[in-house]
Short mmCIF file of C-alpha atoms in Angstrom, two decimals:
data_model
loop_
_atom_site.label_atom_id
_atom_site.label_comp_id
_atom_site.label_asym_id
_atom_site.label_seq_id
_atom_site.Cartn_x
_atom_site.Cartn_y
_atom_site.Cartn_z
CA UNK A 1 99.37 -34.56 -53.56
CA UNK A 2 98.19 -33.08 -56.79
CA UNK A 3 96.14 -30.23 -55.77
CA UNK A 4 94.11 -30.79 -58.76
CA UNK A 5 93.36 -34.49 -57.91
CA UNK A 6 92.59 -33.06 -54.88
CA UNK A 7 89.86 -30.62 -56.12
CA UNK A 8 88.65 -33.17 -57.79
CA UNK A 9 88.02 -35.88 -55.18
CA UNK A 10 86.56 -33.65 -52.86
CA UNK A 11 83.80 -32.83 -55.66
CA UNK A 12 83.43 -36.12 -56.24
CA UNK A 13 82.75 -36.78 -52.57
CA UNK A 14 80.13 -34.06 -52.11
CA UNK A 15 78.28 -35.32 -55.00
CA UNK A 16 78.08 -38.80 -52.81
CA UNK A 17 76.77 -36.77 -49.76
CA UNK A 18 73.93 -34.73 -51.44
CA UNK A 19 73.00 -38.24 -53.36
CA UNK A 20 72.91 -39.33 -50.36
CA UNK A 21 71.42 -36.92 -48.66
CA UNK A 22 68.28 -36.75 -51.28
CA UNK A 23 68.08 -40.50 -51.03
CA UNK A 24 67.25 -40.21 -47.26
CA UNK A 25 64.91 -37.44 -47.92
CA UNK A 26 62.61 -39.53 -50.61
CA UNK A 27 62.58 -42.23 -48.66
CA UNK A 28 61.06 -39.94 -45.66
CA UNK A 29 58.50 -38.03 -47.63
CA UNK A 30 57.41 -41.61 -49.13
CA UNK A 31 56.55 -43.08 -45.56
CA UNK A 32 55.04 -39.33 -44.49
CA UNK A 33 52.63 -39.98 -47.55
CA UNK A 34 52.35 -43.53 -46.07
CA UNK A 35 50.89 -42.58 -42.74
CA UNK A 36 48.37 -39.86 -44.18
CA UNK A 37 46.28 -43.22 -45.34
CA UNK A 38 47.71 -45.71 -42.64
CA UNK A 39 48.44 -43.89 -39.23
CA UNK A 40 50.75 -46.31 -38.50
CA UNK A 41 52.62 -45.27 -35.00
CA UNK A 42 55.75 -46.99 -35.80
CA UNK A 43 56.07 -44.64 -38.78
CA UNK A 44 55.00 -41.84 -37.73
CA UNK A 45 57.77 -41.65 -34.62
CA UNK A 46 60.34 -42.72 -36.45
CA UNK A 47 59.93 -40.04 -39.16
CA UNK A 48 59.81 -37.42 -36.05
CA UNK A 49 62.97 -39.10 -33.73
CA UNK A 50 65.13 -39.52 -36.94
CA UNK A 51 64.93 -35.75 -38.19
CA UNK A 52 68.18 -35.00 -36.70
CA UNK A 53 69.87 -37.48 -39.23
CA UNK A 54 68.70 -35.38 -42.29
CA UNK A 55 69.87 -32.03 -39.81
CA UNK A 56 72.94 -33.19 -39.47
CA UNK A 57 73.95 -34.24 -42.94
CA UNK A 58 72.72 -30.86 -44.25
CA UNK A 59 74.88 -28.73 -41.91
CA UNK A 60 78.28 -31.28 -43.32
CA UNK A 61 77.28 -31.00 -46.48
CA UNK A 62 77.20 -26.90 -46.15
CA UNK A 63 80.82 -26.67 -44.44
CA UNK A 64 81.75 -28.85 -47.34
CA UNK A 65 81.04 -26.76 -49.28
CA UNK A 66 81.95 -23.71 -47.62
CA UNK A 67 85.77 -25.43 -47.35
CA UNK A 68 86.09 -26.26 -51.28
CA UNK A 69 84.88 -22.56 -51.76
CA UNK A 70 87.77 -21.12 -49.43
CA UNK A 71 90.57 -23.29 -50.37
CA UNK A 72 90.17 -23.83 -54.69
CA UNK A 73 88.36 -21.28 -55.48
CA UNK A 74 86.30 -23.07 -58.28
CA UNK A 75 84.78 -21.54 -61.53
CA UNK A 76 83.07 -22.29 -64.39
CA UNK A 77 81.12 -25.82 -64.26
CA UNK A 78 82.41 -26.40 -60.79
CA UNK A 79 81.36 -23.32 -59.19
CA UNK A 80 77.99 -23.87 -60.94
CA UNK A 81 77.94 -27.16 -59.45
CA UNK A 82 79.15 -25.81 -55.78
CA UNK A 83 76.53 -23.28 -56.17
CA UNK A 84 73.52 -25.61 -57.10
CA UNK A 85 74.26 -28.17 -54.09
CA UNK A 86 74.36 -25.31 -51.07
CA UNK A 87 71.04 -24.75 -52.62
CA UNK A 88 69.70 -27.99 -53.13
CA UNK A 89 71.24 -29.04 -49.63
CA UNK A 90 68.82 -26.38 -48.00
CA UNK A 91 65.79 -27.55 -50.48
CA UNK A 92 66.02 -31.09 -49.10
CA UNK A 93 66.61 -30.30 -45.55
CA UNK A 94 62.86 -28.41 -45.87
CA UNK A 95 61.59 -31.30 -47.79
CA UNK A 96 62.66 -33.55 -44.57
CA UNK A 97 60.87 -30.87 -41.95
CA UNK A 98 57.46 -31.10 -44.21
CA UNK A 99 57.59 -34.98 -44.08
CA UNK A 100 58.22 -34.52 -40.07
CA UNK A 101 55.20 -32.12 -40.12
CA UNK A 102 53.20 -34.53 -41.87
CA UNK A 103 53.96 -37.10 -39.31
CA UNK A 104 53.01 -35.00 -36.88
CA UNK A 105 49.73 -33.77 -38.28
CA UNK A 106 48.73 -37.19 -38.99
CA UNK A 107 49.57 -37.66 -35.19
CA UNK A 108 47.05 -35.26 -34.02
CA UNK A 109 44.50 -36.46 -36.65
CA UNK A 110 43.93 -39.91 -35.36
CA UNK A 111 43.62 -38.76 -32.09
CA UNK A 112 39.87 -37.38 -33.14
CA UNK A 113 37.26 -39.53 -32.78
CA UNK A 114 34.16 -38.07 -33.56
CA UNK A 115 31.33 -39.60 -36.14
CA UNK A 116 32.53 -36.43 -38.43
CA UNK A 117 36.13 -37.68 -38.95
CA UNK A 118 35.69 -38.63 -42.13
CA UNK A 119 39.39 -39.18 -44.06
CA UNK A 120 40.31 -36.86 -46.44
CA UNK A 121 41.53 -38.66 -50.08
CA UNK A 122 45.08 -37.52 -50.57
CA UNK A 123 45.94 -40.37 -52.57
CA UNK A 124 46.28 -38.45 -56.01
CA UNK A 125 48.11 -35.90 -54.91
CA UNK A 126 50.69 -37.70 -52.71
CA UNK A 127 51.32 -39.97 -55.73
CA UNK A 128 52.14 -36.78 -57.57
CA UNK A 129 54.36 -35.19 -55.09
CA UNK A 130 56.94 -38.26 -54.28
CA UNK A 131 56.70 -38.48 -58.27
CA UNK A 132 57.76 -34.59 -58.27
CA UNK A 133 60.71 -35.46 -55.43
CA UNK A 134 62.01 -38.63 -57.79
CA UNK A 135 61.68 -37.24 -60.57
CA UNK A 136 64.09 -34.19 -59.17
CA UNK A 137 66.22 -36.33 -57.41
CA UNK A 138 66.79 -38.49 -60.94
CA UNK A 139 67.30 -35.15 -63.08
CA UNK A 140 70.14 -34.69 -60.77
CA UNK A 141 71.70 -37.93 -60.89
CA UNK A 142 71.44 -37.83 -64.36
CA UNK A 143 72.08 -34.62 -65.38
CA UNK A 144 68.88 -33.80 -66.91
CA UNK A 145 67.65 -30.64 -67.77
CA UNK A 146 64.56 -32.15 -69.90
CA UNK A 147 63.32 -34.35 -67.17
CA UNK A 148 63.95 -31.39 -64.69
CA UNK A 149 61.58 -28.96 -66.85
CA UNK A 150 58.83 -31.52 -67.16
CA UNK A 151 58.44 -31.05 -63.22
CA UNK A 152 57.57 -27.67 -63.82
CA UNK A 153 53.90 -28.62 -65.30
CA UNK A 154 53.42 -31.30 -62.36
CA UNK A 155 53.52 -28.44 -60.24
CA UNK A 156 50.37 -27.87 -61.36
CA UNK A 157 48.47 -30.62 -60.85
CA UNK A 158 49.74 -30.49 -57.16
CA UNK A 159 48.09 -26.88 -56.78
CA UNK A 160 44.84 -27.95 -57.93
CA UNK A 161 44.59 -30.59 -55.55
CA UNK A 162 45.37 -28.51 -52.56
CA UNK A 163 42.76 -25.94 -54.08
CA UNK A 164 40.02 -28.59 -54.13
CA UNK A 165 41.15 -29.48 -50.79
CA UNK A 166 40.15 -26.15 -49.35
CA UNK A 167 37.02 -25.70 -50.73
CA UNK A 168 36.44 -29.20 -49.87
CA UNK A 169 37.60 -28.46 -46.40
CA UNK A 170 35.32 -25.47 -46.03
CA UNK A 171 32.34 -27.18 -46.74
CA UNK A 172 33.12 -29.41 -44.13
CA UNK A 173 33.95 -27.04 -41.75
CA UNK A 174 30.57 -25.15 -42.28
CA UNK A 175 28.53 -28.93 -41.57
CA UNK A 176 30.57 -29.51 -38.48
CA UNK A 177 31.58 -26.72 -37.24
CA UNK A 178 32.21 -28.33 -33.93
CA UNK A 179 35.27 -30.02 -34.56
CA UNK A 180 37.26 -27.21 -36.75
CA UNK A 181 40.75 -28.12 -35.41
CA UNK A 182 40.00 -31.73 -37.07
CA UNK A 183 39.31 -29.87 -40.58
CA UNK A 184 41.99 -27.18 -40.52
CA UNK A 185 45.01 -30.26 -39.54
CA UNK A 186 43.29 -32.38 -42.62
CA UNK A 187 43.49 -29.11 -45.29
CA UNK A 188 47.18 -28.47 -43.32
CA UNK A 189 48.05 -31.70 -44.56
CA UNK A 190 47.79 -30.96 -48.20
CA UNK A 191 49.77 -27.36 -47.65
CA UNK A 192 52.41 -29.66 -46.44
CA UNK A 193 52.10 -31.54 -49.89
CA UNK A 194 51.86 -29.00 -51.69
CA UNK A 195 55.03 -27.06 -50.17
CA UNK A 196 57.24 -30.20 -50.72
CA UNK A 197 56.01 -30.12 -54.39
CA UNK A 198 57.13 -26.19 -54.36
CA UNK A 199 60.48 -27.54 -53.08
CA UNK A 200 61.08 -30.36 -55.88
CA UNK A 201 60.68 -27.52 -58.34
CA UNK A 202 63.33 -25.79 -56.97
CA UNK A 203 65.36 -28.25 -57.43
CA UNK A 204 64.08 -28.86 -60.54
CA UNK A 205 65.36 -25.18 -60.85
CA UNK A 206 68.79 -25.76 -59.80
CA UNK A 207 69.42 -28.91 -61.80
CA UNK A 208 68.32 -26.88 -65.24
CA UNK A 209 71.25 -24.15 -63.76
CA UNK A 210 73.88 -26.97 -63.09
CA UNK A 211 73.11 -28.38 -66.79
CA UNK A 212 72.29 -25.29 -68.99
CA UNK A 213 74.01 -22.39 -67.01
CA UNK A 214 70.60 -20.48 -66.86
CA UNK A 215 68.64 -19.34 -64.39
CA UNK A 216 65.25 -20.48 -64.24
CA UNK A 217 62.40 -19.21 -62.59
CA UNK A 218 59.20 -21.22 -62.68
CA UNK A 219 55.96 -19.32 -62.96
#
């Protein structure tokens, strides 16, 4: 066979997995932000029992990789390419462990029941952060480099939402200070968020790389 074809339909293949693979991913980080609001059981234990699918999809997707690295020896674009997935690949394997630790905060949340336990609004900011993760996930379908900077400012949004989460978190821990571990798993929820967000950028990163050839660095 044409070694070239070869090449070729092994690339094409890998871009099916990660596609694949980030589809999974969105679709677990939209139920995580689900269950912050409706502590639905059902959800919640499927998110944690099915982690192992993301897991194992990650570590085939890597000796993919790895094996189209050894035997063609790519450059140019399709290095680029090689490069940006390994890294992406690792980006949405995290993204899958924060929804799982989401899941599992929410877990231990609704097992308080104390007059105090009063819900935490995360709406806004886990609209913005499955926005962030589509948003990624569509500059890399698409190949866009324009759509994958404009994540960079959403980034910000995300921050300021976990910062008025802490101070709003404090204030509550200071007028109930008998139930801390109630507070500190509601303000853990929103680092969760907030990592995730940290993770879309870096995809965001790697898509501007695959497109443009540059290395980007948000700050």
């Amino acid at each position: 066979m044409d070694h070239h074809y070869t090449f070729q339909h092994e690339l094409t293949k890998l871009n099916k997995k990660i596609l694949m693979l980030s589809s999974m991913v969105e679709e677990r980080v939209r139920k995580a932000a689900q269950v912050i609001e409706s502590k639905d059981q059902v959800i919640i234990q499927s998110l944690i029992v099915s982690d192992y699918e993301v897991d194992d999809m990650e570590v085939e997707i890597e000796e993919d990789c790895l094996k189209i690295l050894a035997l063609h020896q790519p450059v140019a674009s399709d290095l680029r390419f090689l490069i940006a997935v390994i890294k992406i690949n690792n980006e949405m394997e995290r993204i899958a462990d924060y929804a799982v630790n989401i899941a599992k905060r929410v877990d231990n949340i609704s097992k308080f029941k104390h007059q105090a336990a009063v819900s935490y609004d995360f709406s806004t900011m886990s609209d913005k952060v499955v926005s962030m993760l589509k948003n990624s996930i569509d500059a890399l379908i698409n190949k866009d480099s324009k759509l994958a900077k404009s994540i960079f400012l959403d980034d910000d949004v995300v921050d300021m939402c976990r910062t008025r989460c802490y101070e709003d978190i404090k204030e509550r821990i200071i007028n109930d200070p008998e139930h801390p571990g109630y507070h500190i798993n509601t303000y853990l929820l929103a680092r969760h968020l907030e990592r995730i967000a940290d993770r879309a950028v870096n995809i965001a990163e790697e898509v501007v790389y695959l497109v443009e050839g540059t290395i980007t660095r948000f700050n």
